[in-house]
Amino acid sequence: MRKILLGTTAVVSAAFGAAVVTPAAAQEAPTVRLGGSIQAYYGYHNSTGQQNDPGTNTLSPGVQGGGANPVAAGNSIARLGKHDIVTIPAINIQVNGKLANGLTYGGVIEIGFNSMEGRQVQETRASVGRGTAAVDEAYIFLAHPRFGQVRFGDEDGPMGGLMTSGWVTGFGTGGVFGVWENFQNRQAGNRTQTAPGGIGDSSKIVYLSPQFFGFDFGASYAPNYGVMGQTGCPNNVISGYCDRAYAFRGATSVAIPAAGPEFAARRNEYQVALRYRGSFSGVGVSATAGYIGSGAALDMTDAGRQVRTLNDLNIWQIGAQASYQGLTVGAAYQRGDFNFFWGNTVRGDRSGEQLTVGAAYTAGPITVGANMYSALVAGSTGRSFSATTGLITNSPRGMQRRWGMGLGANYRLAPGLDLIAEYVFHSIRQQNVDLDSGRAGVQGRAFSNTFIVGSRLAF
Amino acid sequence: MIRSASALALILLATGCSSGGSRFVENEEYGTNNQRELILRQTGASSRDAGFVLFGTDRGRDAREALAASGGTGVAVNAYLWRATLETLSFMPLASADPAGGVIITDWYTPPSSQEERFKVTAYVLTRQLRSDGVRVQVFRQTMRNGQWVDSPAASSTGGEMEDRVLARARELRSQTAAAGR
């Protein structure tokens, strides 16, 4: 029993503060705490898109990688190996305080050091260094025992992870939703391993209610997809990077978040969630139903006409999970207008749907688990916007099948430290569309196998 | 045999139930994509104790030092263990409960099925962490002899089984509140 308790506790997270009886009106000066995490993994990655046949790469290289004889655009050749070690450091600053009236307050800043995507590597010297710091989350919270909590800043929304149920990721690095993406290839037109999830922590305001008879709810609003601040918004160049741009040339092409990814056409995003948690004969249950909606920026023609080319984000999601002893099982299903990376669909696209299931079991210091997802979404190519005519070419866009599975195990050495082994498979299929542009012909299937062993430490 | 049966009855009575109504939802009950937080949660550590305090008071450290200095008293204790202990012992009359020190003392309790004996329990919640060694339960037993209550030994396993009940209930409470964090 005790081992089971320990194990389950390890999965569902550590015990936290003392707070046995909340003392009334006991003011506490703010405490500023510095912490962080270091993750280091060896990975073996076997996938499609690991080579470019001569004449197939359409990207023009930036600065050549030491070659004295740079190849011309259209003929660059790459061969990718299968082994690598990645390191993922992060630093956190956390503030907590309490006022005499019972209001607790604080904030979190998370600074990561591995935010550079493959597309930026291609720019080499024009880009930032690999270890450049980038803020991931940064928000202030104000909480009251009676009125709930408000978070203001860059943070996930209620359906972006705060209140969701059924996504079982408490093993390995998260299985198919884990860090395996760090090993993936990201060549143009061959982005084979974009995992679902990660709707983004764009600057927003979040309200989280107290719990009433097992139920709590949350809501959030984000004006756009942007994060952090912006000093100046140009309006004399094509700039969708401006958070406040509600119409700009190229909006259609950034339906899927791009460049960072902190650039997307999503506007006026809102999320609502209702969650129930309870215990029945020793079985802990959590269930969530929620909705994510948004508008989308308009594209523009040469003549300055605004054209609506994208559908609003319109996603319903339900999920549930149950925990008993050391076992947790869960499933979540979502359906609506979204494409494979929480992006807005192009008008005329099919809607998307996705199912994820998972299970994890903990016994003592060992946790094992598995999860998978399967999604049907709009295809990746087929429609384009003409800035001359203001029309969308209506070639068949088709349907894309994406699915992946992950198996993982952890061995906990100490609080904050564990060893990890994980395997993830991911597959994408779309008929008559080339998913591996580095090879001759039309490759309608892309896949990857990733094996990971490593360790992680949080302090 | 009688002693064991009585102890079993005592344990069977030691069932907890969740209270309804409104309650504040702690930050740790929400999911997160913060890598540090995820690792700490999955490896049994607490973000409120981890790291270094740059400014202000390290209340976690104060609590640990107080624990060391006082030999297990004078410290606020784990919320789940405390609530689980209270719920588990709620079928007995409560004599005192000290949340700062983590000590719960019940009054004497006579099981309905056995009027010839009575029990008294002292429970110590020892840690701020939800750990299997974070609670200790001592059971005292008296039996009626010649019209007087006299001390009698309780089954040695009774205390341990009560602790297991508390730990199981603490796990349930934690599962309830943190399940959605994954």
XYZ file of C-alpha atoms in Angstrom:
641
model
C 0.000 0.000 0.000
C 2.701 2.441 0.945
C 4.687 1.771 -2.151
C 1.565 2.253 -4.203
C 0.893 5.521 -2.480
C 4.387 6.711 -3.183
C 4.192 5.650 -6.777
C 0.864 7.221 -7.442
C 2.008 10.349 -5.777
C 4.974 10.435 -8.090
C 2.681 10.329 -11.067
C 0.073 12.784 -10.007
C 2.731 15.133 -8.747
C 4.381 15.885 -5.552
C 2.682 16.877 -2.436
C 2.758 20.547 -1.993
C 2.464 23.074 0.706
C 1.475 22.706 4.243
C -1.763 24.723 4.222
C -3.551 22.436 6.574
C -5.781 25.103 7.920
C -5.707 28.337 6.011
C -4.993 30.961 8.590
C -7.251 33.943 8.239
C -5.589 37.141 7.151
C -2.005 36.103 7.778
C -0.019 38.403 5.548
C 3.134 36.938 4.054
C 5.904 38.911 2.434
C 6.598 37.733 -1.112
C 9.093 34.974 -1.594
C 11.131 34.979 -4.791
C 12.372 31.533 -5.682
C 14.820 30.574 -8.420
C 14.599 27.079 -9.853
C 15.030 25.299 -13.104
C 15.400 22.062 -14.953
C 17.935 20.266 -17.078
C 17.003 17.505 -19.456
C 19.551 15.515 -21.417
C 18.625 12.729 -23.803
C 20.330 10.478 -26.256
C 18.090 9.766 -29.214
C 18.077 7.367 -32.116
C 15.851 8.752 -34.818
C 14.903 6.807 -37.910
C 12.464 8.508 -40.236
C 11.542 9.540 -43.698
C 12.992 12.823 -44.873
C 16.523 12.044 -43.770
C 18.044 12.685 -47.157
C 17.673 15.033 -50.097
C 18.162 13.611 -53.523
C 19.961 15.936 -55.951
C 17.634 18.515 -57.374
C 14.841 17.986 -54.910
C 15.528 20.609 -52.287
C 13.835 23.855 -53.031
C 15.321 25.878 -50.212
C 18.145 28.246 -51.002
C 20.821 27.844 -48.377
C 21.885 30.718 -46.164
C 25.529 30.561 -45.241
C 27.069 27.302 -46.320
C 28.164 24.916 -43.654
C 31.889 25.273 -44.233
C 31.770 24.257 -47.839
C 34.146 25.985 -50.227
C 31.912 25.241 -53.147
C 28.416 26.306 -52.225
C 25.732 24.575 -54.151
C 23.084 26.555 -55.900
C 19.532 26.852 -54.696
C 17.565 23.891 -55.875
C 20.507 21.546 -55.671
C 21.561 21.561 -52.040
C 22.087 18.089 -50.705
C 21.797 16.866 -47.142
C 22.206 13.553 -45.408
C 20.970 13.344 -41.855
C 22.343 10.905 -39.306
C 20.287 9.049 -36.758
C 22.072 9.707 -33.495
C 22.129 12.785 -31.351
C 22.193 14.055 -27.815
C 20.025 17.003 -26.909
C 20.108 19.150 -23.817
C 17.099 21.153 -22.706
C 17.784 23.624 -19.917
C 15.297 26.020 -18.393
C 15.266 28.511 -15.566
C 12.224 29.472 -13.555
C 11.570 32.415 -11.333
C 8.574 32.078 -9.076
C 7.052 34.664 -6.780
C 4.485 33.967 -4.076
C 2.956 36.322 -1.551
C -0.167 36.902 0.448
C -2.048 39.982 1.550
C -3.781 40.529 4.846
C -7.195 40.310 3.165
C -6.515 36.714 2.096
C -5.568 37.524 -1.495
C -2.614 35.471 -2.655
C -0.529 36.689 -5.526
C 2.562 35.847 -7.449
C 4.028 35.210 -10.819
C 6.098 32.843 -12.897
C 8.728 33.410 -15.550
C 10.032 30.387 -17.426
C 13.099 30.907 -19.580
C 14.046 28.170 -22.000
C 17.227 27.740 -23.968
C 16.288 25.466 -26.828
C 13.604 27.378 -28.653
C 15.224 27.495 -32.061
C 13.525 25.518 -34.777
C 15.104 23.808 -37.710
C 13.964 26.526 -40.060
C 16.120 28.983 -38.157
C 19.131 26.720 -38.356
C 18.834 27.058 -42.088
C 19.448 30.769 -41.738
C 22.651 30.142 -39.784
C 24.378 33.439 -39.076
C 21.262 35.420 -39.788
C 19.611 33.645 -36.913
C 20.165 33.475 -33.184
C 22.428 31.046 -31.394
C 21.072 27.721 -30.283
C 21.416 28.564 -26.619
C 19.670 31.903 -26.825
C 17.257 32.436 -24.010
C 13.575 32.741 -24.800
C 10.743 33.301 -22.372
C 8.126 30.606 -22.532
C 5.646 31.454 -19.807
C 5.374 34.702 -17.906
C 2.278 35.639 -15.978
C 0.937 37.219 -12.841
C -1.718 35.538 -10.748
C -4.146 36.912 -8.195
C -6.150 34.416 -6.206
C -8.793 34.584 -3.545
C -10.247 31.600 -1.699
C -13.792 32.757 -2.395
C -13.541 34.311 -5.846
C -11.032 32.112 -7.618
C -7.968 33.035 -9.579
C -6.994 35.346 -12.414
C -3.835 34.792 -14.439
C -2.671 37.582 -16.668
C 0.139 37.156 -19.157
C 1.619 34.403 -21.276
C 0.024 31.212 -20.033
C -1.881 28.204 -21.330
C -5.639 28.513 -21.304
C -8.147 26.248 -19.535
C -8.383 23.993 -22.606
C -4.745 24.513 -23.480
C -3.750 22.255 -20.623
C -4.775 23.895 -17.362
C -8.035 22.013 -16.930
C -8.023 19.302 -19.566
C -8.609 15.659 -18.650
C -7.733 12.431 -20.390
C -4.309 13.369 -21.740
C -2.151 10.844 -19.899
C 1.433 12.077 -20.062
C 2.767 11.261 -16.599
C 5.383 8.799 -17.818
C 8.583 9.016 -19.813
C 8.768 12.537 -21.154
C 5.082 12.391 -22.061
C 5.093 9.675 -24.722
C 3.752 10.862 -28.053
C 3.297 14.317 -26.488
C 6.837 14.366 -25.090
C 10.219 15.700 -26.101
C 10.755 13.386 -29.072
C 10.027 16.321 -31.360
C 13.481 17.626 -30.501
C 14.914 14.910 -32.723
C 12.630 15.384 -35.677
C 13.493 16.642 -39.135
C 12.031 19.914 -40.284
C 12.718 20.312 -43.924
C 10.442 22.292 -46.113
C 7.348 20.358 -47.015
C 8.453 17.470 -44.883
C 7.499 18.363 -41.402
C 6.710 14.827 -40.512
C 6.542 14.841 -36.754
C 4.527 17.767 -35.515
C 2.879 16.499 -32.388
C -0.613 17.569 -31.475
C -1.252 19.742 -28.486
C 0.573 22.892 -27.664
C -2.104 25.375 -28.616
C 0.245 27.997 -27.290
C 0.548 30.328 -24.353
C -0.229 33.530 -26.203
C -0.694 36.606 -24.029
C -4.091 36.268 -22.440
C -6.231 36.690 -19.386
C -7.457 33.572 -17.626
C -10.110 33.132 -14.957
C -10.216 29.953 -12.872
C -13.092 29.437 -10.466
C -13.160 27.825 -7.033
C -14.444 24.280 -6.900
C -18.152 23.841 -6.152
C -19.281 20.335 -5.248
C -16.539 18.874 -7.380
C -16.983 21.253 -10.312
C -14.788 24.135 -11.337
C -14.706 26.119 -14.536
C -12.330 28.355 -16.388
C -12.320 30.831 -19.227
C -9.671 32.752 -21.106
C -9.340 35.368 -23.797
C -6.374 36.174 -26.028
C -6.610 38.985 -28.606
C -4.246 37.149 -30.940
C -1.558 34.500 -31.164
C 1.297 36.759 -30.111
C 3.417 36.370 -27.039
C 5.356 38.893 -25.002
C 5.317 42.516 -26.035
C 5.865 44.428 -29.207
C 7.542 47.784 -29.601
C 5.979 49.247 -32.663
C 3.698 47.721 -35.239
C 4.679 48.589 -38.820
C 1.833 49.207 -41.237
C 3.886 50.132 -44.274
C 5.178 46.619 -44.921
C 3.555 43.228 -45.047
C 3.691 42.271 -41.421
C 1.525 39.646 -39.917
C 3.982 39.600 -37.062
C 2.178 42.591 -35.691
C -0.168 41.282 -33.029
C -2.807 43.850 -33.856
C -2.880 43.213 -37.600
C -6.369 41.957 -38.391
C -5.733 41.866 -42.121
C -2.411 41.337 -43.853
C -0.969 39.830 -46.991
C -0.160 36.169 -46.455
C -2.589 35.481 -43.625
C -3.775 32.362 -45.419
C -0.309 30.849 -45.344
C 0.043 31.216 -41.586
C -3.165 29.437 -40.712
C -0.798 26.949 -39.097
C 1.464 28.783 -36.644
C 4.782 29.540 -38.253
C 8.139 31.121 -37.590
C 8.896 30.442 -34.043
C 6.160 29.323 -33.877
C 4.878 32.660 -32.714
C 3.159 33.868 -35.837
C -0.332 32.826 -36.830
C -3.570 34.170 -38.223
C -5.529 33.299 -35.093
C -7.335 36.258 -33.574
C -9.666 36.726 -30.604
C -9.123 33.287 -29.152
C -11.311 32.245 -26.242
C -11.507 29.073 -24.227
C -14.036 27.786 -21.739
C -13.824 24.632 -19.658
C -15.931 22.828 -17.089
C -14.192 20.210 -14.994
C -15.413 17.688 -12.458
C -13.263 15.841 -10.012
C -14.368 13.321 -7.471
C -13.621 10.039 -5.800
C -15.739 6.925 -5.987
C -14.776 3.927 -3.880
C -11.169 4.916 -4.003
C -11.155 5.712 -7.713
C -10.202 9.286 -8.466
C -12.087 10.658 -11.453
C -11.549 13.789 -13.512
C -13.650 14.819 -16.506
C -13.576 17.970 -18.607
C -15.711 19.415 -21.356
C -14.606 22.552 -23.112
C -14.535 24.700 -26.190
C -11.906 26.696 -28.045
C -13.003 29.371 -30.471
C -11.341 32.173 -32.360
C -11.533 34.427 -35.345
C -8.876 34.709 -38.030
C -6.979 37.495 -39.708
C -8.049 38.412 -43.248
C -5.827 38.127 -46.272
C -5.370 41.113 -48.614
C -5.240 41.611 -52.339
C -2.914 43.868 -54.299
C -5.740 46.368 -54.475
C -6.053 46.419 -50.703
C -9.254 44.440 -50.516
C -9.683 42.335 -47.388
C -10.648 38.733 -48.061
C -11.813 36.203 -45.563
C -9.947 33.012 -46.430
C -9.846 31.151 -43.117
C -12.454 29.545 -40.938
C -12.773 30.446 -37.295
C -11.267 28.049 -34.825
C -14.179 25.999 -33.535
C -13.175 23.049 -31.355
C -15.156 20.984 -28.876
C -13.285 18.663 -26.582
C -14.277 16.155 -23.927
C -11.937 14.071 -21.824
C -11.941 11.865 -18.767
C -9.475 9.950 -16.699
C -9.534 7.699 -13.676
C -6.872 6.821 -11.139
C -6.845 3.825 -8.843
C -3.889 2.832 -6.756
C -0.976 3.371 -9.114
C -2.971 3.084 -12.336
C -4.243 5.985 -14.412
C -6.221 5.626 -17.627
C -7.698 8.381 -19.735
C -9.048 9.420 -23.093
C -9.951 12.675 -24.809
C -11.763 13.452 -28.044
C -12.009 16.696 -29.933
C -13.834 17.705 -33.050
C -14.357 20.881 -35.012
C -12.638 23.319 -37.295
C -8.886 22.941 -36.736
C -5.989 21.583 -38.683
C -3.079 19.500 -37.554
C -1.408 22.139 -35.422
C -4.307 23.919 -33.811
C -4.422 26.215 -36.811
C -7.372 27.760 -38.623
C -8.615 25.778 -41.597
C -8.985 27.316 -45.047
C -12.540 27.943 -46.129
C -13.891 24.821 -47.739
C -11.649 22.503 -45.733
C -13.017 19.515 -43.919
C -13.241 19.695 -40.142
C -10.810 17.859 -37.915
C -11.184 15.231 -35.244
C -8.749 13.629 -32.870
C -8.821 10.891 -30.265
C -6.148 10.272 -27.680
C -5.974 7.481 -25.114
C -3.348 6.615 -22.549
C -2.505 4.656 -19.434
C 0.247 4.828 -16.853
C 1.127 2.661 -13.888
C 3.403 3.411 -10.994
C 4.902 0.937 -8.570
C 7.424 2.372 -6.159
C 10.033 4.376 -8.012
C 9.084 2.931 -11.396
C 6.482 4.349 -13.746
C 5.528 2.841 -17.087
C 2.969 4.089 -19.539
C 1.725 4.338 -23.077
C -0.376 6.779 -25.040
C -1.449 7.291 -28.592
C -3.470 9.649 -30.723
C -5.217 9.386 -34.042
C -6.374 12.377 -36.049
C -8.135 13.132 -39.296
C -7.525 16.673 -40.468
C -7.526 18.781 -43.599
C -4.674 18.036 -45.970
C -1.503 20.051 -46.026
C -1.591 21.365 -49.584
C -4.168 22.187 -52.204
C -5.430 25.707 -51.680
C -3.714 28.992 -52.295
C -4.775 32.599 -52.246
C -4.298 34.859 -55.230
C -3.463 38.424 -54.267
C -4.337 39.465 -57.807
C -7.820 38.065 -58.054
C -8.627 37.700 -54.389
C -9.726 34.122 -54.979
C -8.716 30.838 -53.397
C -7.707 28.188 -55.870
C -9.985 25.317 -55.137
C -7.941 22.266 -55.967
C -8.791 19.205 -53.868
C -7.144 19.496 -50.500
C -8.077 16.081 -49.247
C -7.709 14.523 -45.875
C -4.633 13.775 -43.846
C -4.383 10.914 -41.378
C -1.979 11.417 -38.509
C -1.359 9.040 -35.687
C 1.343 8.299 -33.191
C 2.072 6.210 -30.144
C 4.538 6.411 -27.315
C 5.817 3.955 -24.724
C 7.872 5.147 -21.808
C 9.327 4.246 -18.448
C 10.839 6.238 -15.599
C 12.970 5.278 -12.664
C 12.897 7.853 -9.937
C 16.289 8.264 -8.319
C 15.356 11.145 -6.038
C 12.706 13.843 -5.799
C 13.285 15.934 -8.899
C 15.538 13.406 -10.615
C 14.712 10.406 -12.766
C 15.993 8.216 -15.571
C 13.916 7.790 -18.705
C 13.564 5.400 -21.621
C 10.983 6.069 -24.318
C 9.930 5.042 -27.791
C 7.667 7.042 -30.083
C 6.260 6.190 -33.490
C 4.549 8.786 -35.648
C 2.913 8.508 -39.044
C 1.276 10.849 -41.554
C -0.572 9.788 -44.678
C -2.166 11.805 -47.412
C -2.953 10.500 -50.834
C -1.361 12.125 -53.869
C 0.558 14.658 -51.815
C 4.333 14.598 -51.496
C 5.170 14.431 -47.811
C 8.878 13.826 -48.423
C 10.049 16.449 -50.851
C 13.656 15.323 -50.501
C 12.994 12.194 -52.481
C 11.986 11.838 -56.073
C 8.363 11.116 -56.815
C 5.304 11.563 -54.655
C 5.699 10.112 -51.192
C 2.257 9.930 -49.660
C 3.492 8.668 -46.329
C 5.893 10.021 -43.750
C 6.868 8.287 -40.541
C 9.406 8.330 -37.777
C 10.710 6.060 -35.039
C 12.438 7.693 -32.099
C 14.160 5.956 -29.198
C 15.173 8.081 -26.248
C 17.159 7.363 -23.103
C 18.194 10.064 -20.732
C 17.807 11.829 -17.467
C 16.194 14.976 -16.203
C 16.595 17.042 -13.110
C 14.410 19.777 -11.711
C 15.392 21.942 -8.782
C -8.721 -13.339 18.324
C -11.090 -10.938 20.046
C -8.398 -8.350 20.046
C -7.844 -8.785 16.333
C -11.552 -8.754 15.615
C -12.008 -5.568 17.565
C -9.076 -4.007 15.827
C -10.569 -4.999 12.491
C -13.859 -3.431 13.466
C -12.014 -0.305 14.426
C -10.286 -0.205 11.076
C -13.506 -0.855 9.208
C -15.006 2.111 10.959
C -12.115 4.217 9.861
C -13.608 5.366 6.586
C -13.452 8.854 5.281
C -15.732 10.804 3.052
C -15.173 13.873 0.968
C -16.829 17.045 1.978
C -18.823 18.975 -0.607
C -19.262 22.711 -0.948
C -16.831 25.262 -2.201
C -13.087 25.114 -1.938
C -10.153 27.001 -3.327
C -8.267 25.289 -6.140
C -4.526 25.358 -5.588
C -2.106 26.127 -8.409
C -0.808 22.570 -8.294
C -4.247 21.254 -9.242
C -3.988 22.702 -12.738
C -2.114 21.160 -15.593
C 1.072 22.763 -16.786
C 3.497 22.770 -19.680
C 6.228 24.216 -17.505
C 9.015 21.649 -17.804
C 10.364 22.215 -14.311
C 6.930 21.876 -12.800
C 6.209 18.714 -14.769
C 9.430 17.065 -13.666
C 8.950 18.055 -10.062
C 5.414 16.711 -10.041
C 6.333 13.436 -11.668
C 9.305 12.796 -9.417
C 7.604 13.519 -6.141
C 9.084 16.926 -5.406
C 7.376 20.227 -4.725
C 7.881 23.461 -6.611
C 7.222 25.314 -3.386
C 10.284 23.787 -1.779
C 12.594 23.301 -4.755
C 15.104 25.870 -5.940
C 16.749 28.720 -4.129
C 15.106 31.575 -2.344
C 16.461 34.852 -3.684
C 14.306 37.164 -1.594
C 11.897 36.621 1.251
C 11.401 33.804 3.668
C 12.019 30.189 2.783
C 9.022 28.801 4.610
C 9.735 25.278 3.515
C 13.220 25.431 4.932
C 11.945 27.023 8.116
C 9.492 24.197 8.465
C 12.126 21.544 7.917
C 14.460 23.123 10.422
C 11.659 23.436 12.916
C 10.892 19.787 12.373
C 14.488 18.837 12.993
C 14.743 21.089 16.024
C 11.531 19.948 17.618
C 11.763 16.293 16.827
C 8.609 16.177 14.805
C 6.520 18.950 16.234
C 6.082 22.629 15.641
C 5.630 22.409 11.895
C 2.738 22.740 9.476
C 2.200 19.405 7.814
C 1.069 17.949 4.544
C -2.482 18.944 3.731
C -3.505 15.607 2.270
C -2.097 13.564 5.104
C -3.716 15.877 7.609
C -7.122 15.772 5.959
C -6.879 12.030 5.412
C -6.016 11.460 9.058
C -8.896 13.599 10.242
C -11.321 11.840 7.929
C -10.053 8.404 8.826
C -10.444 9.051 12.532
C -13.677 10.984 12.203
C -15.741 8.062 13.506
C -14.111 8.591 16.896
C -14.672 11.563 19.175
C -11.899 14.078 18.752
C -10.068 15.283 21.825
C -7.610 17.629 20.159
C -6.132 18.436 16.774
C -3.082 20.610 16.335
C -2.484 21.403 12.649
C 0.730 23.225 13.392
C 2.216 20.270 15.156
C 0.427 17.629 13.140
C -0.982 15.830 16.195
C -4.485 14.423 16.447
C -5.681 12.854 19.675
C -9.038 11.148 19.910
C -11.096 10.506 22.969
C -11.921 7.001 24.107
C -14.223 5.187 21.741
C -16.186 1.991 22.325
C -17.122 0.083 19.168
C -20.847 -0.718 19.046
C -20.052 -4.357 18.479
C -17.875 -4.659 21.537
C -18.919 -2.862 24.676
C -16.210 -4.477 26.728
C -13.346 -2.549 25.245
C -12.506 0.930 24.092
C -9.829 2.566 21.996
C -7.968 5.836 21.898
C -5.793 6.913 19.020
C -2.939 9.368 18.726
C -1.887 10.218 15.176
C 1.187 12.174 14.166
C 1.486 13.712 10.717
C 5.209 14.134 10.439
C 6.086 15.664 7.098
C 5.144 18.320 4.636
C 5.602 15.818 1.836
C 3.068 13.168 0.922
C 5.275 10.267 1.901
C 4.479 6.814 3.125
C 6.378 7.426 6.344
C 4.660 10.762 6.860
C 2.089 9.511 9.342
C 2.332 7.466 12.521
C -0.668 6.092 14.407
C -0.621 4.749 17.938
C -3.630 2.841 19.201
C -4.368 2.452 22.908
C -6.832 -0.101 24.185
C -8.604 -0.676 27.453
C -10.889 -3.483 28.467
C -13.576 -3.625 31.131
C -12.630 -5.823 34.038
C -14.647 -5.943 37.181
C -16.358 -2.720 36.284
C -13.170 -0.819 35.632
C -11.291 0.065 32.490
C -7.792 -1.346 32.536
C -5.060 -1.038 29.982
C -4.731 -3.885 27.534
C -2.412 -4.268 24.583
C -3.835 -3.506 21.162
C -3.014 -5.710 18.227
C 0.375 -4.680 16.982
C -0.875 -4.449 13.421
C -3.737 -2.080 14.197
C -1.655 1.073 14.112
C -0.024 0.061 10.861
C -3.335 -0.731 9.231
C -4.765 2.589 10.342
C -1.745 4.276 8.775
C -2.421 2.435 5.544
C -5.992 3.706 5.620
C -4.758 7.228 6.060
C -2.243 6.854 3.240
C -4.846 5.406 0.905
C -7.234 8.242 1.665
C -4.469 10.790 1.177
C -3.764 9.286 -2.212
C -7.412 9.541 -3.134
C -7.530 13.165 -2.126
C -4.428 13.875 -4.138
C -5.800 12.001 -7.151
C -8.990 13.998 -6.939
C -7.277 17.308 -6.902
C -4.345 16.746 -9.210
C -5.557 14.234 -11.748
C -6.179 16.890 -14.331
C -2.653 18.095 -14.030
C -1.403 15.504 -16.455
